[in-house]
CSV table of C-alpha atoms in Angstrom, one decimal:
chain,number,residue,atom,x,y,z
A,119,MET,CA,52.3,-13.2,-14.4
A,120,SER,CA,52.7,-16.9,-14.0
A,121,VAL,CA,54.3,-19.1,-16.6
A,122,SER,CA,51.9,-19.8,-19.5
A,123,TYR,CA,51.8,-20.3,-23.3
A,124,ASP,CA,50.6,-16.7,-23.6
A,125,LYS,CA,53.4,-15.2,-21.6
A,126,PHE,CA,56.0,-16.3,-24.1
A,127,ASN,CA,53.7,-16.2,-27.2
A,128,LEU,CA,54.1,-19.9,-27.6
A,129,LYS,CA,51.9,-22.3,-29.6
A,130,GLU,CA,50.0,-24.7,-27.5
A,131,VAL,CA,50.9,-28.2,-28.7
A,132,ILE,CA,48.5,-31.2,-28.7
A,133,ASN,CA,50.9,-34.1,-28.7
A,134,ALA,CA,49.7,-36.7,-31.1
A,135,SER,CA,53.1,-38.3,-31.6
A,136,GLY,CA,54.3,-39.7,-28.3
A,137,ARG,CA,57.4,-39.1,-26.2
A,138,MET,CA,59.4,-37.1,-28.7
A,139,THR,CA,62.4,-35.0,-27.8
A,140,ILE,CA,61.2,-32.2,-30.1
A,141,LEU,CA,58.0,-31.9,-28.1
A,142,GLY,CA,59.5,-31.9,-24.7
A,143,VAL,CA,59.2,-35.7,-24.4
A,144,SER,CA,56.8,-36.3,-21.5
A,145,LYS,CA,54.9,-34.7,-18.6
A,146,VAL,CA,56.1,-35.5,-15.1
A,147,SER,CA,54.0,-36.6,-12.1
A,148,GLU,CA,53.2,-34.8,-8.9
A,149,SER,CA,55.6,-36.9,-7.0
A,150,VAL,CA,58.4,-36.1,-9.4
A,151,LEU,CA,57.6,-32.4,-9.2
A,152,ALA,CA,57.7,-32.6,-5.4
A,153,ALA,CA,61.2,-34.2,-5.6
A,154,GLN,CA,62.4,-31.5,-8.0
A,155,ARG,CA,61.0,-28.9,-5.7
A,156,PHE,CA,62.8,-30.4,-2.7
A,157,GLY,CA,66.0,-30.3,-4.8
A,158,GLY,CA,65.4,-26.7,-5.7
A,159,GLU,CA,64.9,-25.6,-2.1
A,160,HIS,CA,67.9,-27.3,-0.6
A,161,PHE,CA,71.7,-27.5,-0.9
A,162,PHE,CA,73.8,-30.7,-1.3
A,163,GLU,CA,77.4,-31.7,-1.9
A,164,MET,CA,76.9,-32.6,-5.5
A,165,SER,CA,79.4,-35.5,-5.5
A,166,ASP,CA,77.7,-37.0,-2.5
A,167,LEU,CA,74.3,-36.6,-4.2
A,168,SER,CA,75.5,-38.2,-7.3
A,169,GLU,CA,77.0,-41.2,-5.6
A,170,LYS,CA,74.2,-41.7,-3.1
A,171,THR,CA,71.4,-41.5,-5.7
A,172,GLY,CA,73.4,-43.8,-7.9
A,173,ALA,CA,73.8,-46.3,-5.1
A,174,TYR,CA,70.0,-46.1,-4.4
A,175,LEU,CA,69.1,-46.8,-8.0
A,176,ALA,CA,71.7,-49.5,-8.3
A,177,ASN,CA,70.0,-51.3,-5.5
A,178,LEU,CA,66.6,-50.9,-7.2
A,179,LEU,CA,67.9,-52.1,-10.5
A,180,ALA,CA,70.1,-55.0,-9.2
A,181,VAL,CA,73.3,-53.6,-10.8
A,182,GLU,CA,76.7,-52.7,-9.4
A,183,ASP,CA,76.4,-49.0,-9.9
A,184,VAL,CA,74.5,-46.2,-11.6
A,185,GLN,CA,75.5,-42.7,-12.7
A,186,ILE,CA,72.7,-40.2,-13.4
A,187,VAL,CA,73.5,-37.9,-16.4
A,188,SER,CA,71.8,-35.0,-18.1
A,189,CYS,CA,70.4,-37.1,-21.0
A,190,ALA,CA,71.0,-40.3,-22.9
A,191,SER,CA,73.2,-38.6,-25.4
A,192,ALA,CA,75.4,-37.4,-22.5
A,193,GLY,CA,75.4,-41.0,-21.4
A,194,ILE,CA,76.9,-42.1,-24.7
A,195,VAL,CA,79.6,-39.4,-24.7
A,196,GLN,CA,80.7,-40.1,-21.1
A,197,ALA,CA,80.5,-43.9,-21.4
A,198,VAL,CA,82.7,-43.8,-24.5
A,199,ALA,CA,85.2,-41.5,-22.7
A,200,ALA,CA,85.1,-43.8,-19.7
A,201,VAL,CA,86.0,-47.0,-21.6
A,202,ILE,CA,88.8,-45.2,-23.4
A,203,GLY,CA,90.3,-43.4,-20.4
A,204,LYS,CA,89.9,-46.3,-17.9
A,205,GLY,CA,90.0,-44.0,-14.9
A,206,SER,CA,93.0,-42.0,-16.0
A,207,LEU,CA,92.8,-38.3,-14.9
A,208,THR,CA,95.3,-37.5,-17.6
A,209,HIS,CA,92.8,-38.8,-20.1
A,210,VAL,CA,89.9,-36.9,-18.4
A,211,TYR,CA,91.8,-33.7,-18.8
A,212,HIS,CA,93.0,-34.5,-22.4
A,213,PRO,CA,90.4,-36.8,-24.0
A,214,TYR,CA,91.4,-35.8,-27.5
A,215,SER,CA,95.1,-36.2,-27.3
A,216,THR,CA,96.7,-37.6,-30.5
A,217,THR,CA,98.7,-40.0,-28.3
A,218,ILE,CA,95.6,-42.0,-27.5
A,219,LYS,CA,95.5,-45.0,-29.9
A,220,LYS,CA,93.1,-47.4,-28.2
A,221,LYS,CA,89.9,-45.5,-29.0
A,222,GLU,CA,88.1,-47.4,-31.7
A,223,ILE,CA,84.3,-47.9,-31.0
A,224,ILE,CA,82.8,-50.7,-33.1
A,225,LEU,CA,79.2,-49.9,-34.2
A,226,PRO,CA,77.0,-51.9,-36.6
A,227,LYS,CA,76.7,-49.7,-39.7
A,228,GLY,CA,72.9,-49.8,-39.5
A,229,HIS,CA,73.1,-48.4,-36.0
A,230,ASN,CA,74.9,-45.3,-37.0
A,231,VAL,CA,71.8,-43.2,-37.3
A,232,ASP,CA,70.6,-39.7,-36.8
A,233,TYR,CA,68.1,-39.3,-34.0
A,234,GLY,CA,68.2,-35.5,-33.8
A,235,THR,CA,72.0,-35.7,-33.9
A,236,SER,CA,74.1,-38.6,-35.0
A,237,VAL,CA,75.4,-41.5,-32.9
A,238,GLU,CA,78.7,-41.0,-34.6
A,239,LEU,CA,79.0,-37.4,-33.4
A,240,MET,CA,78.3,-38.5,-29.8
A,241,ILE,CA,81.1,-41.2,-30.0
A,242,GLN,CA,83.5,-38.6,-31.4
A,243,GLN,CA,82.6,-36.1,-28.7
A,244,GLY,CA,83.6,-38.8,-26.2
A,245,GLY,CA,87.0,-39.1,-27.9
A,246,GLY,CA,86.1,-42.3,-29.8
A,247,GLN,CA,86.8,-43.3,-33.4
A,248,VAL,CA,83.8,-44.9,-35.1
A,249,ILE,CA,84.5,-48.2,-36.8
A,250,GLU,CA,81.4,-49.3,-38.7
A,251,ALA,CA,80.8,-53.1,-38.9
A,252,GLY,CA,78.9,-54.7,-41.7
A,253,TYR,CA,76.6,-52.9,-44.1
A,254,ALA,CA,73.7,-50.5,-43.9
A,255,ASN,CA,71.3,-53.4,-44.3
A,256,MET,CA,73.2,-56.2,-42.6
A,257,CYS,CA,75.6,-56.9,-39.7
A,258,SER,CA,76.5,-60.3,-38.4
A,259,THR,CA,78.8,-61.5,-35.6
A,260,GLU,CA,81.4,-62.2,-38.2
A,261,HIS,CA,81.2,-58.6,-39.4
A,262,LEU,CA,81.6,-57.4,-35.8
A,263,GLU,CA,84.5,-59.7,-35.0
A,264,SER,CA,86.4,-58.7,-38.2
A,265,CYS,CA,86.6,-55.1,-36.9
A,266,ILE,CA,88.3,-56.0,-33.6
A,267,THR,CA,91.9,-54.8,-33.4
A,268,GLU,CA,94.4,-54.0,-30.6
A,269,ASN,CA,92.9,-50.5,-30.7
A,270,THR,CA,89.3,-51.5,-30.0
A,271,ALA,CA,88.0,-49.8,-26.8
A,272,ALA,CA,84.4,-51.0,-26.9
A,273,ILE,CA,81.4,-52.2,-28.9
A,274,LEU,CA,78.3,-50.0,-29.0
A,275,TYR,CA,74.9,-51.5,-29.7
A,276,VAL,CA,72.0,-49.1,-30.3
A,277,LYS,CA,68.5,-50.5,-29.5
A,278,SER,CA,66.2,-48.0,-31.2
A,279,HIS,CA,63.4,-47.8,-33.7
A,280,HIS,CA,65.6,-45.4,-35.6
A,281,THR,CA,68.1,-48.2,-36.5
A,282,VAL,CA,67.8,-50.9,-39.2
A,283,GLN,CA,65.8,-53.8,-37.7
A,284,LYS,CA,66.3,-56.6,-40.2
A,285,SER,CA,69.4,-58.7,-40.7
A,286,MET,CA,71.2,-57.1,-37.7
A,287,LEU,CA,72.8,-59.2,-35.0
A,288,SER,CA,71.0,-59.4,-31.7
A,289,VAL,CA,72.1,-57.9,-28.4
A,290,GLU,CA,72.8,-61.5,-27.2
A,291,GLU,CA,75.1,-62.0,-30.1
A,292,ALA,CA,76.9,-58.7,-29.5
A,293,VAL,CA,77.3,-59.7,-25.8
A,294,ALA,CA,78.9,-63.1,-26.9
A,295,VAL,CA,81.4,-61.3,-29.2
A,296,ALA,CA,82.3,-58.7,-26.5
A,297,GLN,CA,82.8,-61.4,-23.8
A,298,LYS,CA,84.8,-63.7,-26.1
A,299,HIS,CA,87.2,-60.9,-26.9
A,300,GLU,CA,87.0,-59.3,-23.4
A,301,ILE,CA,85.8,-56.0,-24.8
A,302,PRO,CA,83.2,-53.8,-22.9
A,303,LEU,CA,79.8,-53.6,-24.5
A,304,ILE,CA,77.8,-50.4,-24.3
A,305,VAL,CA,74.1,-50.6,-25.1
A,306,ASP,CA,72.2,-47.5,-25.9
A,307,ALA,CA,68.7,-48.4,-24.8
A,308,ALA,CA,67.5,-44.8,-24.4
A,309,ALA,CA,63.7,-45.3,-25.1
A,310,GLU,CA,63.5,-48.9,-23.9
A,311,GLU,CA,61.0,-49.9,-21.2
A,312,ASP,CA,62.8,-52.8,-19.6
A,313,LEU,CA,65.4,-51.5,-17.1
A,314,PHE,CA,66.7,-55.0,-16.3
A,315,LYS,CA,67.0,-56.8,-19.6
A,316,TYR,CA,70.3,-55.7,-21.0
A,317,THR,CA,72.4,-55.9,-17.9
A,318,LYS,CA,71.0,-59.4,-17.3
A,319,LEU,CA,72.1,-60.3,-20.8
A,320,GLY,CA,75.6,-59.3,-20.0
A,321,ALA,CA,76.0,-55.7,-21.2
A,322,ASP,CA,78.7,-53.8,-19.3
A,323,LEU,CA,77.1,-50.4,-19.6
A,324,VAL,CA,73.5,-49.6,-20.5
A,325,ILE,CA,72.2,-46.1,-21.2
A,326,TYR,CA,68.6,-45.0,-20.6
A,327,SER,CA,66.7,-41.7,-21.2
A,328,GLY,CA,65.0,-40.3,-18.1
A,329,ALA,CA,62.1,-38.6,-19.9
A,330,LYS,CA,60.9,-41.3,-22.3
A,331,ALA,CA,59.6,-44.6,-20.9
A,332,ILE,CA,60.4,-43.5,-17.3
A,333,GLU,CA,58.6,-40.2,-17.8
A,334,GLY,CA,60.9,-38.2,-15.6
A,335,PRO,CA,62.5,-34.8,-16.2
A,336,SER,CA,65.4,-34.2,-18.6
A,337,ALA,CA,67.9,-36.7,-17.5
A,338,GLY,CA,69.4,-40.1,-18.2
A,339,MET,CA,71.4,-42.8,-16.5
A,340,VAL,CA,74.3,-45.2,-17.3
A,341,ILE,CA,73.9,-48.4,-15.4
A,342,GLY,CA,76.1,-51.5,-15.1
A,343,LYS,CA,79.3,-52.9,-13.9
A,344,ASN,CA,82.3,-51.6,-12.0
A,345,PRO,CA,84.8,-50.1,-12.7
A,346,TYR,CA,83.0,-48.7,-15.7
A,347,ILE,CA,80.4,-46.6,-13.8
A,348,PRO,CA,83.0,-44.9,-11.5
A,349,TRP,CA,84.9,-44.1,-14.7
A,350,VAL,CA,81.8,-42.5,-16.1
A,351,ARG,CA,81.4,-40.5,-12.9
A,352,LEU,CA,84.9,-39.3,-13.3
A,353,GLN,CA,84.1,-37.5,-16.5
A,354,SER,CA,82.4,-34.7,-14.5
A,355,LYS,CA,86.0,-33.4,-14.1
A,356,GLY,CA,86.3,-33.3,-17.9
A,357,ILE,CA,83.9,-33.3,-20.8
A,358,GLY,CA,81.1,-34.2,-18.5
A,359,ARG,CA,81.3,-30.7,-16.9
A,360,SER,CA,79.7,-29.2,-20.0
A,361,MET,CA,76.7,-31.6,-19.7
A,362,LYS,CA,76.2,-31.6,-16.0
A,363,ILE,CA,72.8,-32.3,-14.4
A,364,GLY,CA,71.3,-30.2,-11.6
A,365,LYS,CA,70.2,-31.3,-8.2
A,366,GLU,CA,66.5,-30.8,-9.0
A,367,ASN,CA,66.6,-33.2,-11.9
A,368,ILE,CA,68.8,-35.7,-10.1
A,369,LEU,CA,66.2,-36.0,-7.4
A,370,GLY,CA,63.2,-35.8,-9.8
A,371,PHE,CA,64.7,-38.5,-12.0
A,372,THR,CA,65.4,-40.8,-9.0
A,373,GLN,CA,61.8,-40.4,-7.9
A,374,ALA,CA,60.6,-41.1,-11.5
A,375,VAL,CA,62.6,-44.4,-11.6
A,376,THR,CA,61.2,-45.4,-8.2
A,377,ASP,CA,57.6,-44.7,-9.4
A,378,TYR,CA,58.2,-46.5,-12.7
A,379,LEU,CA,59.4,-49.6,-11.0
A,380,GLU,CA,56.5,-49.6,-8.7
A,381,HIS,CA,53.7,-48.9,-11.2
A,382,GLY,CA,55.3,-50.0,-14.5
A,383,SER,CA,54.5,-48.7,-17.9
A,384,GLU,CA,51.2,-48.8,-19.7
A,385,SER,CA,50.5,-52.3,-21.1
A,386,GLY,CA,50.1,-52.9,-24.8
A,387,GLU,CA,46.5,-54.1,-24.2
A,388,SER,CA,45.7,-50.9,-22.4
A,389,MET,CA,47.1,-48.9,-25.3
A,390,LYS,CA,45.0,-50.8,-27.8
A,391,HIS,CA,41.9,-50.4,-25.6
A,392,ARG,CA,42.5,-46.6,-25.3
A,393,LEU,CA,43.1,-46.3,-29.1
A,394,GLN,CA,40.1,-48.4,-30.2
A,395,PRO,CA,37.4,-45.7,-29.9
A,396,PHE,CA,39.8,-43.2,-31.6
A,397,VAL,CA,40.4,-45.5,-34.5
A,398,GLU,CA,36.6,-46.2,-34.9
A,399,GLU,CA,35.8,-42.5,-35.0
A,400,LEU,CA,38.6,-41.9,-37.5
A,401,ASN,CA,37.1,-44.5,-39.9
A,402,HIS,CA,34.0,-42.3,-40.1
A,403,ILE,CA,36.0,-39.4,-41.6
A,404,ASP,CA,36.2,-39.1,-45.4
A,405,HIS,CA,39.4,-40.2,-47.0
A,406,LEU,CA,40.8,-41.8,-43.8
A,407,SER,CA,41.3,-45.4,-42.9
A,408,ALA,CA,42.7,-46.2,-39.5
A,409,THR,CA,44.1,-49.3,-37.8
A,410,ILE,CA,46.1,-50.1,-34.7
A,411,VAL,CA,49.7,-51.1,-35.4
A,412,GLN,CA,52.6,-52.2,-33.2
A,413,ASP,CA,55.9,-50.3,-33.0
A,414,PRO,CA,58.1,-51.4,-35.9
A,415,ALA,CA,61.0,-52.0,-33.5
A,416,GLY,CA,59.0,-54.7,-31.8
A,417,ARG,CA,58.4,-52.8,-28.6
A,418,GLU,CA,55.1,-53.2,-26.8
A,419,ILE,CA,53.9,-49.8,-28.0
A,420,TYR,CA,50.8,-49.4,-30.2
A,421,ARG,CA,49.7,-46.5,-32.4
A,422,ALA,CA,46.9,-45.5,-34.7
A,423,SER,CA,48.1,-45.8,-38.3
A,424,VAL,CA,46.0,-43.5,-40.4
A,425,LYS,CA,46.0,-44.1,-44.2
A,426,ILE,CA,44.8,-41.3,-46.5
A,427,SER,CA,43.2,-42.1,-49.8
A,428,ASP,CA,42.1,-40.0,-52.8
A,429,ARG,CA,43.6,-36.9,-51.3
A,430,SER,CA,47.0,-35.8,-50.2
A,431,ALA,CA,48.0,-36.1,-46.6
A,432,HIS,CA,48.8,-32.4,-46.6
A,433,SER,CA,45.3,-31.4,-47.7
A,434,VAL,CA,43.5,-33.6,-45.2
A,435,ILE,CA,45.7,-32.4,-42.3
A,436,GLN,CA,45.1,-28.8,-43.4
A,437,ALA,CA,41.4,-29.4,-43.4
A,438,LEU,CA,41.5,-31.0,-39.9
A,439,LYS,CA,43.6,-28.1,-38.6
A,440,GLU,CA,41.2,-25.6,-39.9
A,441,LYS,CA,38.3,-27.4,-38.1
A,442,ILE,CA,40.2,-28.0,-34.9
A,443,GLN,CA,41.7,-24.6,-34.6
A,444,GLN,CA,40.7,-21.1,-34.7
A,445,SER,CA,43.3,-20.9,-31.9
A,446,ILE,CA,47.0,-21.6,-31.8
A,447,HIS,CA,47.0,-25.4,-31.2
A,448,GLU,CA,49.4,-27.3,-33.4
A,449,ILE,CA,49.0,-31.0,-34.2
A,450,ILE,CA,52.3,-32.8,-34.4
A,451,LYS,CA,52.3,-36.0,-36.4
A,452,ARG,CA,54.8,-38.3,-38.0
A,453,ILE,CA,54.1,-38.4,-41.7
A,454,MET,CA,55.7,-41.3,-43.6
A,455,VAL,CA,55.5,-39.6,-47.0
A,456,SER,CA,56.6,-42.7,-48.9
A,457,LEU,CA,53.8,-44.8,-47.4
A,458,ASN,CA,51.3,-41.9,-47.1
A,459,LEU,CA,50.8,-42.8,-43.4
A,460,THR,CA,50.3,-40.7,-40.3
A,461,TYR,CA,51.1,-42.3,-36.9
A,462,VAL,CA,49.1,-41.1,-34.0
A,463,ARG,CA,50.0,-42.4,-30.5
A,464,SER,CA,48.4,-40.1,-27.9
A,465,ILE,CA,46.0,-37.2,-28.2
A,466,LYS,CA,44.1,-35.2,-25.7
A,467,LYS,CA,40.4,-35.9,-25.3
A,468,LYS,CA,39.4,-32.3,-26.0
A,469,CYS,CA,41.2,-32.6,-29.4
A,470,LYS,CA,39.5,-35.9,-30.2
A,471,LYS,CA,36.1,-34.2,-29.9
A,472,SER,CA,37.2,-31.4,-32.2
A,473,LEU,CA,38.7,-33.9,-34.6
A,474,PHE,CA,35.5,-35.9,-34.8
A,475,ALA,CA,33.5,-32.8,-35.7
A,476,CYS,CA,35.2,-33.1,-39.1
A,477,LYS,CA,33.2,-36.2,-39.9
A,478,LYS,CA,30.9,-36.2,-42.9
A,479,SER,CA,27.5,-35.0,-41.9
């Protein structure tokens, strides 16, 4: 029997939430699948594959070097270990030695968030000690600078919709502080769509997810300057071993980046055009009021925001589910309980038709 939902008794998921880790993030293209298949059918010297694909991507991204990793979280861990160890094999083998003093990683407090796990835990896994700058609702350049000591190994800036957006210093300001004090700046840009922006601004290491904007397989990459990237690569002999990436996904991810740079991501106007008929139909359903809203982090991503009135969100969703399914489909939505909002980013056409059957007759 071939692979199917039925074979493993799985629920079929209609993704109405976007590229979410808990839903498997994204679907890959035929060209990416072909690259993965090539990887699966052939052998390589893995160190050679890692270096050569990194050099290939570095050329495409106009950076000094690239290291492909298993995911963006692995990128944080290995980038932190790299800036602390600075190429020392002793450190690679003993990253948690109590003799290591210069291991402080400064992080704006509003960036120390949980995205499925915590940023703090990833830093600690890399051997770093988190130093929070500023407050939960505010961090300035002065707050950042006040945390710098002789034991500071790096500054980490997290660019994400999970983080506090208001009253936080910008990436440009973080770059200025890092360069002034000659401290490496790591930018976690996991879900960001611009693969050039942060290195151009002066970040030393930038981390991207492979399966989000790029729509590749489970992977990630750390891009940036030397000697930092070779130091990241060196972690494969230490903590990176437990988070290694296979040849299939290295090649699939490399193809995904190539395709992404050639074709780009969907434009905001295209998203709005695609969402418009969906929003119009939703507005014909009792107790629902829909509008198109931009991503709160300022990214060029648009979603349908559905406001529920006179009834609870739970009761409306339950009614919709009963109409849509007599099968095992499951609608996944983000429900902002405090605002009584449901965000819908993408949904299959076949589900739209079922959903609109719920309209008042």
